[in-house]
C-alpha cells in the first residue's frame, strides 16, 4: 500500500457547505495579485496584440499559439489587472453601458440606472466548463427554493464588454466551440432552454491560447480571431534569465513585485486610455487602405476580413504610439499577426505563413 | 520499431535510489512550489517504497489522494452534489479531487494514458492554485494548491502529456534501481525544519544565470524547468539549514531537475564540451567587475558540467527516459491512441425515458423539476424534491464516428528515387484534406526490411507535417511489411471506435519478403497475402500508384486489397482528394 488510497471518510459528499456566494461573484482576480503586464520580458508581438485589442475591441480577438512555458496565459491574466476600469450599470448581470441607452439590456431598459465604475471583465472559460455555465441557464437555486423561473447568466454574459479567455483553446469541446462561434459572430447570446427564452448582448474580445502540437484549431474558429500571434521561447540567454528572475521574484513576493511595478503599470494604463481617446482621430489615408488591399490580394486572403482587420490594427497601433496617421510602417508591423492565419488554407503551410506574409510585403511595399 | 543503436543497459546508466530519495525530500520540502514529481516506474515494491517515503516526509494530516485514470470532470473538477442537493433543496457543491487535495499531494495513476484535455485541466490548476469551476449551474473558485505525482508506467516512448510533465520539477526514474535502499538523506524533522526555513533562503547572484545556461545547453526550450531548478536549489539549501544557495546546491538541482529532460545537442561542437571551469578565457566585455564575473562564470560552468554529467552515460537523447521522444524543440505528445470518449461526446440533453444504459443528466433533470416544486408540494406535501417521470433528461451523445486515414508510404529506392517527393506532396495534399474534415491521420513508412510508424494517429497537422518532413528514402521495397503494419494499426483504430482507411502509396514492385529476404517472387506473394489480409478486415483502402507509368503490379495489388486504384500521374491534386473523399464516404 502506498497510502494514497480512496478518499478518507472525512470527505463524505453530504457535508454541509456554506451558503451560496453573493450575487456579484468576485472574479478570480480578487484572490491574489497577478504578474504585472509591464514586467513581462519580450513577447512583444503578444503584448502589442493584447494592448491593441484593448484599444479597439473591434479588431476581433487575439489567438496566441506557441511553445509551452512562454507565459501566454500570464500575459492574458496580466492584461486583466492593467485595463482601465469602465462604467457599468450597477447590478446589471450583462455589464450594460450606461452611456449607450440604446444598447441597454431588457432589465436595464425603462428603469433608472445608476452607473458605477467596475473593472473590465476578463473571464476565464476553463476546459471542462458545461454548456449551462457558458451560455447561462435556469437558476437552479431559485427554482428549487422558490419555484421561480429565473435566468442565471453564464460566462458569455459576464464577458460582455470585456475579454473571454480560453486557455488551451484547441482542446475545447466541440459543442462549446460551436457556441462561441455563434455568439462571436452575432454579438448576442440567444438562450432557448428549459422554458427560458431570452437574448442578451455578448460582445467580447475572444482571447485564445494553446500549443498546436496538442491538436489543431478548427478553421472556422481560427477565422474568428482578429490577430494571430506566434509565441516562441526566447532564445537569448539574457532574456531567459530575466524571465526566470522576475517570475521567481513574483512567486516569492507577489505584493512586493506588484508594488514595484505599479508606476510602470500606471504609465501603461494611461497610454492605453490616451490611445482609446485618440483612436477615432487617427487618420487612415486612402493610400493605407489601398496598400492593405493590395497586400491582401497578393496573399489571396479570403473575403474582406483581412483588410479590415489589418487597417483597424494599424490604426490602433498608430493611436497607441501617438502617431496622427496610419503609415506604411504601421501596416508592415501589423500585417503578420493580422494576416498569417487567413492565408488560403493549405493547412500544412502554417509554419511558413509568416514568411509568406513577409515575402508578399516585400513584393507589394518594396523591401 | 526504432532502429537506433541500443546501448548496453549498464549499471552506470541505472537510476539511483539515493537520487530518488533526495527528490522525495525536496518535494516534501516545497510541494506546491516544485509542482510535483514525474515518477517513471513500474508498479511494485520499489514504487510503493518511494511513495511511502514521500508520505512519511510530508507533514501529517495532509490530504493525499489518488486520481484514477480518465476520471470524469465531475470527479476531477467538481460539480453538483446531487444527494445533498436533493436533501437540502438547494444546490450543493461537490468538490472534485483537485480541490479536495488542496494543500496536499495528488497521485495520478497511469499518467502516461492521460488525455491532453485532462492534463490541461490539471496544468491550469497547478499554475493558478485554483480550480475554476463553471459546471452544472455552479460558478466557484476553489483553492487547490497542490503537488502532483504522476505515476508513469509508460513503455518506450509512451509518456504523460508534456503539458503535465513540464510542470513537475522532479523526474524520478526507479526502474533498474539496484543496491540497498538506504534511508533518505534527511528525516521528516529535517524536512520540516527546511520547510520553515525555505521562505528566507536566498539565491546568490549568478545562480539563476547558471541554471538558465544549463537548460539552454541541454536543449530545454521551456522556461519552466530552470525556474523549477531554482526552487529545487533553494529547497536543497533549506534542507542543509543554510540561508543561501551555494553553487553545489545549484549543480545538484540542475542534475535533478534539468538533466533528465536534457536533449544533448545534435552537434556538440556548437558549445565546447564541459571544459574545466576555471581556465576558460573571458570573451565578453572586461569592463565589469572581473572577480565577480569570474566567480559567476565558474558557477555557470560547474552547474552546466554537473547537469551534463548527470545525463545517464551512454544513453542517446532519444533513449533517456524523460527526454523528448522525437522531433526537436518543445516536447510533443507521444500520441498514444486516445480513449474512445470522443465517440460519446455529450452534445446536450433531451427529455427521455429512463432505461438501462441511458445516462441521466442530473442537473438538467433538476432544472426541469425545479419550477414545479411549489405546485407539487401542494399536491403532495412532504420534505424533499418531487421528481416526476417527465422531468427526466438524458444526455445525448454525438454519434459521429471518427475516421483515421492511415497513409502507408513506400519510401524505398525504387519509389523514392524519382517519386518520393511527389508521394510526399500527395500525402500532404491528402493530409490537408483530412485536416479540413478533422480526421485523424497516421503515417507508416516502409523501406529496407521494415515498416516504421512515422506518425501515430493524430489530429495535429503540425506533427503530421513534421513526421513527413523527416521521411527518409531509399532501400528495398517491403510492401508486405508496410501492409501488415497498416492492417495492425487499422485494427487498433477500429477497437478504439474509429473507422480506419488505408491509403497505400507505392509503385507495387515488392522485392523484400515478409521474413526480410530479398526475393522478388516471394515478396510479391507475401505482398498479395498481406493485401488479402487487409481486405479480410473489411478496411476501406486506396492504392496510389506512384510509378512514372502505371504498373500492372500495383494494379494487381490494388485488386487483392479491393482498393481503389489511382495512378498518380493521372491523379491531379483535386482528383486525388476527391477519390479519398469518395472512399471515406460511408458505403
Coordinates of N, CA and C in Angstrom, one line a residue, chain A residues 134-290:
Chain A
X134 N -21.7 28.3 -19.6 CA -21.2 29.2 -20.6 C -22.3 30.1 -21.1
X135 N -23.4 29.5 -21.5 CA -24.5 30.2 -22.1 C -25.4 30.8 -21.1
X136 N -25.4 30.2 -19.9 CA -26.4 30.7 -18.9 C -27.6 29.7 -18.9
X137 N -28.3 29.6 -17.8 CA -29.4 28.6 -17.7 C -30.3 29.0 -16.6
X138 N -31.3 28.1 -16.4 CA -32.2 28.3 -15.3 C -31.5 28.3 -14.0
X139 N -31.7 29.3 -13.1 CA -31.1 29.3 -11.8 C -31.7 28.2 -11.0
X140 N -30.9 27.2 -10.7 CA -31.4 26.0 -10.0 C -31.9 26.4 -8.6
X141 N -31.0 27.2 -8.0 CA -31.3 27.5 -6.6 C -32.7 28.2 -6.4
X142 N -32.9 29.2 -7.3 CA -34.1 30.0 -7.1 C -35.3 29.1 -7.5
X143 N -35.0 28.2 -8.5 CA -36.1 27.4 -9.0 C -36.5 26.4 -7.9
X144 N -35.5 25.8 -7.2 CA -35.7 24.8 -6.2 C -36.4 25.4 -5.0
X145 N -35.9 26.6 -4.6 CA -36.4 27.1 -3.3 C -37.7 27.9 -3.5
X146 N -37.8 28.7 -4.6 CA -39.0 29.5 -4.7 C -39.8 29.1 -5.8
X147 N -39.4 28.1 -6.6 CA -40.2 27.8 -7.8 C -40.1 28.9 -8.8
X148 N -39.1 29.8 -8.7 CA -39.0 30.9 -9.6 C -38.3 30.5 -10.9
X149 N -38.8 30.9 -12.0 CA -38.1 30.6 -13.2 C -37.2 31.8 -13.6
X150 N -36.0 31.8 -13.1 CA -35.1 32.9 -13.3 C -33.9 32.4 -14.1
X151 N -33.4 33.4 -14.9 CA -32.2 33.1 -15.7 C -30.9 33.4 -14.9
X152 N -30.0 32.4 -14.9 CA -28.7 32.7 -14.3 C -27.7 32.9 -15.4
X153 N -27.2 34.1 -15.6 CA -26.4 34.4 -16.7 C -25.1 33.6 -16.6
X154 N -24.5 33.3 -17.8 CA -23.3 32.5 -17.8 C -22.1 33.3 -18.1
X155 N -21.0 32.6 -18.5 CA -19.8 33.3 -18.8 C -19.8 34.3 -19.9
X156 N -20.7 34.0 -20.9 CA -20.8 34.9 -22.0 C -21.3 36.2 -21.6
X157 N -22.3 36.2 -20.7 CA -22.8 37.4 -20.1 C -21.8 38.2 -19.3
X158 N -21.1 37.5 -18.5 CA -20.0 38.1 -17.7 C -19.0 38.8 -18.6
X159 N -18.7 38.2 -19.7 CA -17.6 38.7 -20.5 C -18.0 39.9 -21.4
X160 N -19.3 40.2 -21.4 CA -19.7 41.3 -22.3 C -19.0 42.6 -22.0
X161 N -18.5 43.2 -23.0 CA -17.7 44.4 -22.9 C -16.3 44.2 -22.4
X162 N -16.0 42.9 -22.2 CA -14.6 42.7 -21.7 C -13.9 41.6 -22.6
X163 N -13.2 40.7 -22.0 CA -12.5 39.7 -22.6 C -12.9 38.3 -22.2
X164 N -13.0 37.4 -23.1 CA -13.2 36.0 -22.8 C -12.0 35.2 -23.1
X165 N -11.4 34.6 -22.1 CA -10.1 33.9 -22.3 C -10.3 32.4 -22.3
X166 N -9.8 31.7 -23.3 CA -9.9 30.3 -23.3 C -8.4 29.8 -23.4
X167 N -7.9 29.3 -22.3 CA -6.6 28.6 -22.4 C -6.7 27.3 -23.0
X168 N -5.7 26.8 -23.7 CA -5.8 25.5 -24.4 C -7.0 25.5 -25.3
X169 N -7.2 26.5 -26.1 CA -8.4 26.7 -26.9 C -8.6 25.5 -27.9
X170 N -7.5 24.9 -28.3 CA -7.5 23.8 -29.2 C -8.0 22.5 -28.6
X171 N -8.2 22.5 -27.3 CA -8.7 21.3 -26.6 C -10.2 21.5 -26.2
X172 N -10.7 22.7 -26.5 CA -12.1 23.0 -26.1 C -13.0 22.0 -26.8
X173 N -14.0 21.6 -26.0 CA -15.0 20.6 -26.6 C -15.8 21.3 -27.8
X174 N -16.1 20.5 -28.7 CA -16.7 21.0 -30.0 C -18.0 21.7 -29.7
X175 N -18.8 21.2 -28.8 CA -20.1 21.9 -28.7 C -19.9 23.3 -28.1
X176 N -18.9 23.5 -27.3 CA -18.6 24.8 -26.7 C -18.0 25.7 -27.8
X177 N -17.2 25.1 -28.7 CA -16.7 25.9 -29.8 C -17.8 26.4 -30.7
X178 N -18.8 25.6 -30.9 CA -19.9 26.0 -31.8 C -20.6 27.2 -31.1
X179 N -20.8 27.0 -29.8 CA -21.5 28.1 -29.1 C -20.7 29.4 -29.2
X180 N -19.4 29.3 -29.0 CA -18.6 30.5 -29.1 C -18.7 31.1 -30.5
X181 N -18.6 30.3 -31.5 CA -18.6 30.8 -32.9 C -19.9 31.6 -33.2
X182 N -21.0 31.0 -32.7 CA -22.3 31.6 -33.0 C -22.3 33.0 -32.3
X183 N -21.9 33.0 -31.0 CA -22.0 34.3 -30.3 C -21.0 35.3 -30.8
X184 N -19.8 34.8 -31.1 CA -18.8 35.8 -31.6 C -19.3 36.4 -32.9
X185 N -20.0 35.6 -33.7 CA -20.5 36.2 -35.0 C -21.6 37.2 -34.8
X186 N -22.5 36.9 -33.9 CA -23.7 37.8 -33.8 C -23.6 38.8 -32.7
X187 N -22.7 38.7 -31.7 CA -22.6 39.6 -30.7 C -23.7 39.5 -29.7
X188 N -24.4 38.4 -29.8 CA -25.6 38.2 -29.0 C -25.7 36.8 -28.5
X189 N -26.1 36.5 -27.3 CA -26.3 35.2 -26.9 C -27.8 34.9 -26.8
X190 N -28.2 33.9 -27.6 CA -29.6 33.5 -27.6 C -29.8 32.2 -26.8
X191 N -30.6 32.3 -25.7 CA -30.8 31.1 -24.9 C -32.2 30.6 -25.1
X192 N -32.3 29.4 -25.5 CA -33.6 28.7 -25.6 C -33.5 27.4 -24.9
X193 N -33.8 27.3 -23.6 CA -33.7 26.1 -22.9 C -34.6 26.1 -21.7
X194 N -35.0 24.9 -21.3 CA -35.9 24.7 -20.2 C -36.9 25.8 -19.9
X195 N -37.6 26.2 -21.0 CA -38.6 27.2 -20.8 C -38.1 28.6 -20.7
X196 N -36.8 28.8 -20.9 CA -36.3 30.1 -20.9 C -36.0 30.5 -22.3
X197 N -36.5 31.7 -22.6 CA -36.3 32.2 -24.0 C -35.8 33.6 -23.8
X198 N -34.6 33.8 -24.2 CA -34.0 35.1 -23.8 C -32.8 35.4 -24.7
X199 N -32.5 36.7 -24.9 CA -31.3 37.0 -25.6 C -30.6 38.2 -24.9
X200 N -29.4 38.2 -24.9 CA -28.7 39.3 -24.3 C -27.4 39.6 -25.0
X201 N -27.0 40.8 -25.0 CA -25.7 41.2 -25.7 C -24.5 40.5 -25.2
X202 N -23.7 40.0 -26.0 CA -22.4 39.3 -25.6 C -21.4 39.7 -26.6
X203 N -20.8 40.9 -26.4 CA -19.7 41.3 -27.3 C -18.5 41.3 -26.5
X204 N -17.5 40.5 -26.8 CA -16.3 40.4 -26.0 C -15.1 40.2 -27.0
X205 N -14.0 40.5 -26.5 CA -12.8 40.1 -27.2 C -12.4 38.7 -26.8
X206 N -12.4 37.9 -27.8 CA -12.0 36.5 -27.6 C -10.5 36.3 -27.6
X207 N -10.0 35.8 -26.5 CA -8.6 35.5 -26.5 C -8.3 34.0 -26.3
X208 N -7.6 33.5 -27.1 CA -7.3 32.0 -27.0 C -5.8 31.8 -27.0
X209 N -5.4 30.7 -26.3 CA -4.0 30.4 -26.4 C -3.9 28.8 -26.4
X210 N -2.8 28.4 -26.9 CA -2.7 26.9 -26.9 C -1.4 26.5 -27.6
X211 N -1.2 25.2 -27.6 CA 0.0 24.6 -28.2 C -0.4 23.8 -29.3
X212 N -0.1 24.2 -30.6 CA -0.6 23.5 -31.7 C -0.2 22.0 -31.8
X213 N 0.7 21.6 -31.0 CA 1.1 20.2 -31.1 C 0.1 19.3 -30.4
X214 N -0.8 19.9 -29.6 CA -1.8 19.0 -28.9 C -3.1 18.9 -29.7
X215 N -3.1 19.4 -30.9 CA -4.3 19.4 -31.7 C -4.6 20.7 -32.4
X216 N -5.1 20.7 -33.6 CA -5.3 21.9 -34.3 C -6.6 22.6 -34.0
X217 N -6.6 23.8 -34.3 CA -7.8 24.6 -34.1 C -8.7 24.4 -35.3
X218 N -10.0 24.4 -35.1 CA -10.9 24.3 -36.2 C -10.8 25.6 -37.0
X219 N -10.8 25.4 -38.4 CA -10.5 26.5 -39.3 C -11.6 27.6 -39.0
X220 N -12.8 27.3 -38.7 CA -13.8 28.3 -38.5 C -13.5 29.2 -37.3
X221 N -12.9 28.5 -36.3 CA -12.6 29.3 -35.1 C -11.4 30.1 -35.3
X222 N -10.5 29.6 -36.1 CA -9.3 30.4 -36.4 C -9.6 31.7 -37.1
X223 N -10.6 31.6 -37.9 CA -11.1 32.8 -38.7 C -11.6 33.9 -37.7
X224 N -12.1 33.5 -36.6 CA -12.8 34.5 -35.7 C -11.8 35.4 -35.1
X225 N -10.6 35.0 -35.0 CA -9.6 35.8 -34.3 C -9.1 36.9 -35.2
X226 N -9.0 38.1 -34.7 CA -8.5 39.2 -35.5 C -7.0 39.1 -35.7
X227 N -6.3 38.8 -34.6 CA -4.9 38.8 -34.7 C -4.4 37.4 -34.2
X228 N -3.5 36.8 -34.9 CA -2.9 35.6 -34.5 C -1.4 35.8 -34.3
X229 N -1.0 35.4 -33.1 CA 0.4 35.6 -32.6 C 1.1 34.3 -32.5
X230 N 2.3 34.3 -32.9 CA 3.2 33.1 -32.7 C 4.0 33.4 -31.5
X231 N 4.0 32.5 -30.5 CA 4.7 32.8 -29.3 C 5.9 31.8 -29.2
X232 N 7.1 32.3 -29.2 CA 8.2 31.4 -29.1 C 9.0 31.7 -27.8
X233 N 9.7 30.7 -27.3 CA 10.5 30.8 -26.2 C 11.7 31.7 -26.6
X234 N 12.0 32.7 -25.7 CA 13.2 33.5 -26.1 C 14.4 32.6 -26.2
X235 N 15.3 32.9 -27.1 CA 16.5 32.0 -27.3 C 17.7 32.8 -26.7
X236 N 17.5 34.0 -26.5 CA 18.6 34.8 -25.9 C 18.8 34.5 -24.4
X237 N 20.0 34.2 -24.0 CA 20.1 33.7 -22.6 C 19.8 34.9 -21.6
X238 N 20.2 36.1 -22.0 CA 19.9 37.2 -21.0 C 18.4 37.3 -20.8
X239 N 17.6 37.2 -21.9 CA 16.2 37.4 -21.8 C 15.6 36.2 -21.0
X240 N 16.2 35.0 -21.2 CA 15.7 33.9 -20.5 C 15.9 34.0 -19.0
X241 N 17.1 34.5 -18.7 CA 17.5 34.7 -17.2 C 16.5 35.7 -16.6
X242 N 16.2 36.8 -17.4 CA 15.4 37.8 -16.8 C 14.0 37.3 -16.6
X243 N 13.5 36.5 -17.5 CA 12.1 35.9 -17.3 C 12.1 35.1 -16.0
X244 N 13.1 34.2 -15.9 CA 13.1 33.4 -14.7 C 13.2 34.2 -13.4
X245 N 14.1 35.2 -13.5 CA 14.3 36.0 -12.3 C 13.0 36.7 -11.9
X246 N 12.4 37.3 -12.8 CA 11.1 38.1 -12.5 C 10.0 37.2 -12.0
X247 N 9.9 36.1 -12.7 CA 8.9 35.1 -12.3 C 9.1 34.6 -10.9
X248 N 10.4 34.3 -10.6 CA 10.7 33.8 -9.3 C 10.5 34.9 -8.2
X249 N 10.9 36.1 -8.5 CA 10.7 37.2 -7.6 C 9.2 37.3 -7.3
X250 N 8.4 37.3 -8.3 CA 7.0 37.4 -8.1 C 6.4 36.3 -7.3
X251 N 6.8 35.1 -7.6 CA 6.3 33.9 -6.8 C 6.6 34.1 -5.3
X252 N 7.8 34.6 -5.1 CA 8.2 34.7 -3.7 C 7.6 35.9 -2.9
X253 N 7.3 36.9 -3.7 CA 6.8 38.1 -3.0 C 5.8 38.9 -4.0
X254 N 4.7 38.3 -4.2 CA 3.8 38.9 -5.2 C 3.4 40.4 -4.9
X255 N 3.2 40.7 -3.6 CA 2.8 42.0 -3.3 C 3.9 43.0 -3.6
X256 N 5.1 42.6 -3.2 CA 6.2 43.5 -3.4 C 6.5 43.8 -4.8
X257 N 6.5 42.7 -5.6 CA 6.7 42.9 -7.1 C 5.6 43.8 -7.7
X258 N 4.4 43.5 -7.3 CA 3.3 44.3 -7.8 C 3.5 45.8 -7.5
X259 N 3.9 46.0 -6.3 CA 4.1 47.4 -5.9 C 5.2 48.0 -6.6
X260 N 6.3 47.2 -6.9 CA 7.5 47.8 -7.6 C 7.1 48.1 -9.0
X261 N 6.2 47.4 -9.6 CA 5.9 47.7 -11.0 C 4.7 48.6 -11.1
X262 N 4.1 49.0 -10.0 CA 2.9 49.8 -10.1 C 3.0 51.1 -10.9
X263 N 4.2 51.8 -10.8 CA 4.3 53.0 -11.6 C 4.3 52.7 -13.1
X264 N 5.0 51.6 -13.5 CA 5.1 51.2 -14.9 C 3.7 50.8 -15.4
X265 N 3.0 50.1 -14.5 CA 1.6 49.7 -14.9 C 0.7 50.9 -15.1
X266 N 0.9 51.9 -14.2 CA 0.0 53.1 -14.3 C 0.3 53.8 -15.6
X267 N 1.6 53.9 -15.9 CA 2.0 54.6 -17.1 C 1.4 53.9 -18.3
X268 N 1.5 52.6 -18.4 CA 0.9 51.9 -19.5 C -0.6 52.0 -19.6
X269 N -1.2 52.0 -18.4 CA -2.6 52.2 -18.4 C -3.0 53.6 -18.9
X270 N -2.2 54.6 -18.6 CA -2.5 55.9 -19.1 C -2.4 55.9 -20.6
X271 N -1.3 55.2 -21.1 CA -1.1 55.2 -22.5 C -2.3 54.6 -23.2
X272 N -2.8 53.5 -22.6 CA -4.0 52.8 -23.2 C -5.2 53.7 -23.2
X273 N -5.4 54.4 -22.1 CA -6.5 55.4 -22.1 C -6.4 56.5 -23.1
X274 N -5.2 57.0 -23.2 CA -4.9 58.0 -24.2 C -5.1 57.5 -25.6
X275 N -4.7 56.3 -25.9 CA -4.8 55.7 -27.2 C -6.3 55.5 -27.6
X276 N -7.1 55.1 -26.6 CA -8.5 55.0 -26.9 C -9.1 56.3 -27.2
X277 N -8.7 57.3 -26.5 CA -9.3 58.6 -26.8 C -8.9 59.1 -28.1
X278 N -7.7 58.8 -28.6 CA -7.1 59.3 -29.8 C -7.7 58.5 -31.0
X279 N -8.1 57.2 -30.8 CA -8.4 56.3 -31.8 C -9.2 56.9 -33.0
X280 N -10.3 57.5 -32.6 CA -11.2 58.0 -33.7 C -10.6 59.1 -34.5
X281 N -9.6 59.8 -33.9 CA -9.0 60.9 -34.6 C -7.9 60.5 -35.5
X282 N -7.4 59.3 -35.4 CA -6.3 58.8 -36.2 C -6.7 58.8 -37.7
X283 N -6.0 59.4 -38.5 CA -6.3 59.5 -39.9 C -5.9 58.2 -40.6
X284 N -6.8 57.6 -41.3 CA -6.4 56.5 -42.2 C -6.5 56.9 -43.6
X285 N -5.3 57.3 -44.2 CA -5.4 57.8 -45.6 C -5.8 56.7 -46.5
X286 N -6.4 57.1 -47.6 CA -6.8 56.2 -48.7 C -5.6 55.3 -49.1
X287 N -4.5 55.9 -49.1 CA -3.3 55.1 -49.6 C -3.1 53.9 -48.7
X288 N -3.3 54.1 -47.4 CA -3.1 53.0 -46.5 C -4.1 51.9 -46.7
X289 N -5.3 52.3 -47.0 CA -6.4 51.3 -47.2 C -6.0 50.5 -48.5
X290 N -5.6 51.3 -49.5 CA -5.2 50.6 -50.8 C -4.0 49.7 -50.5

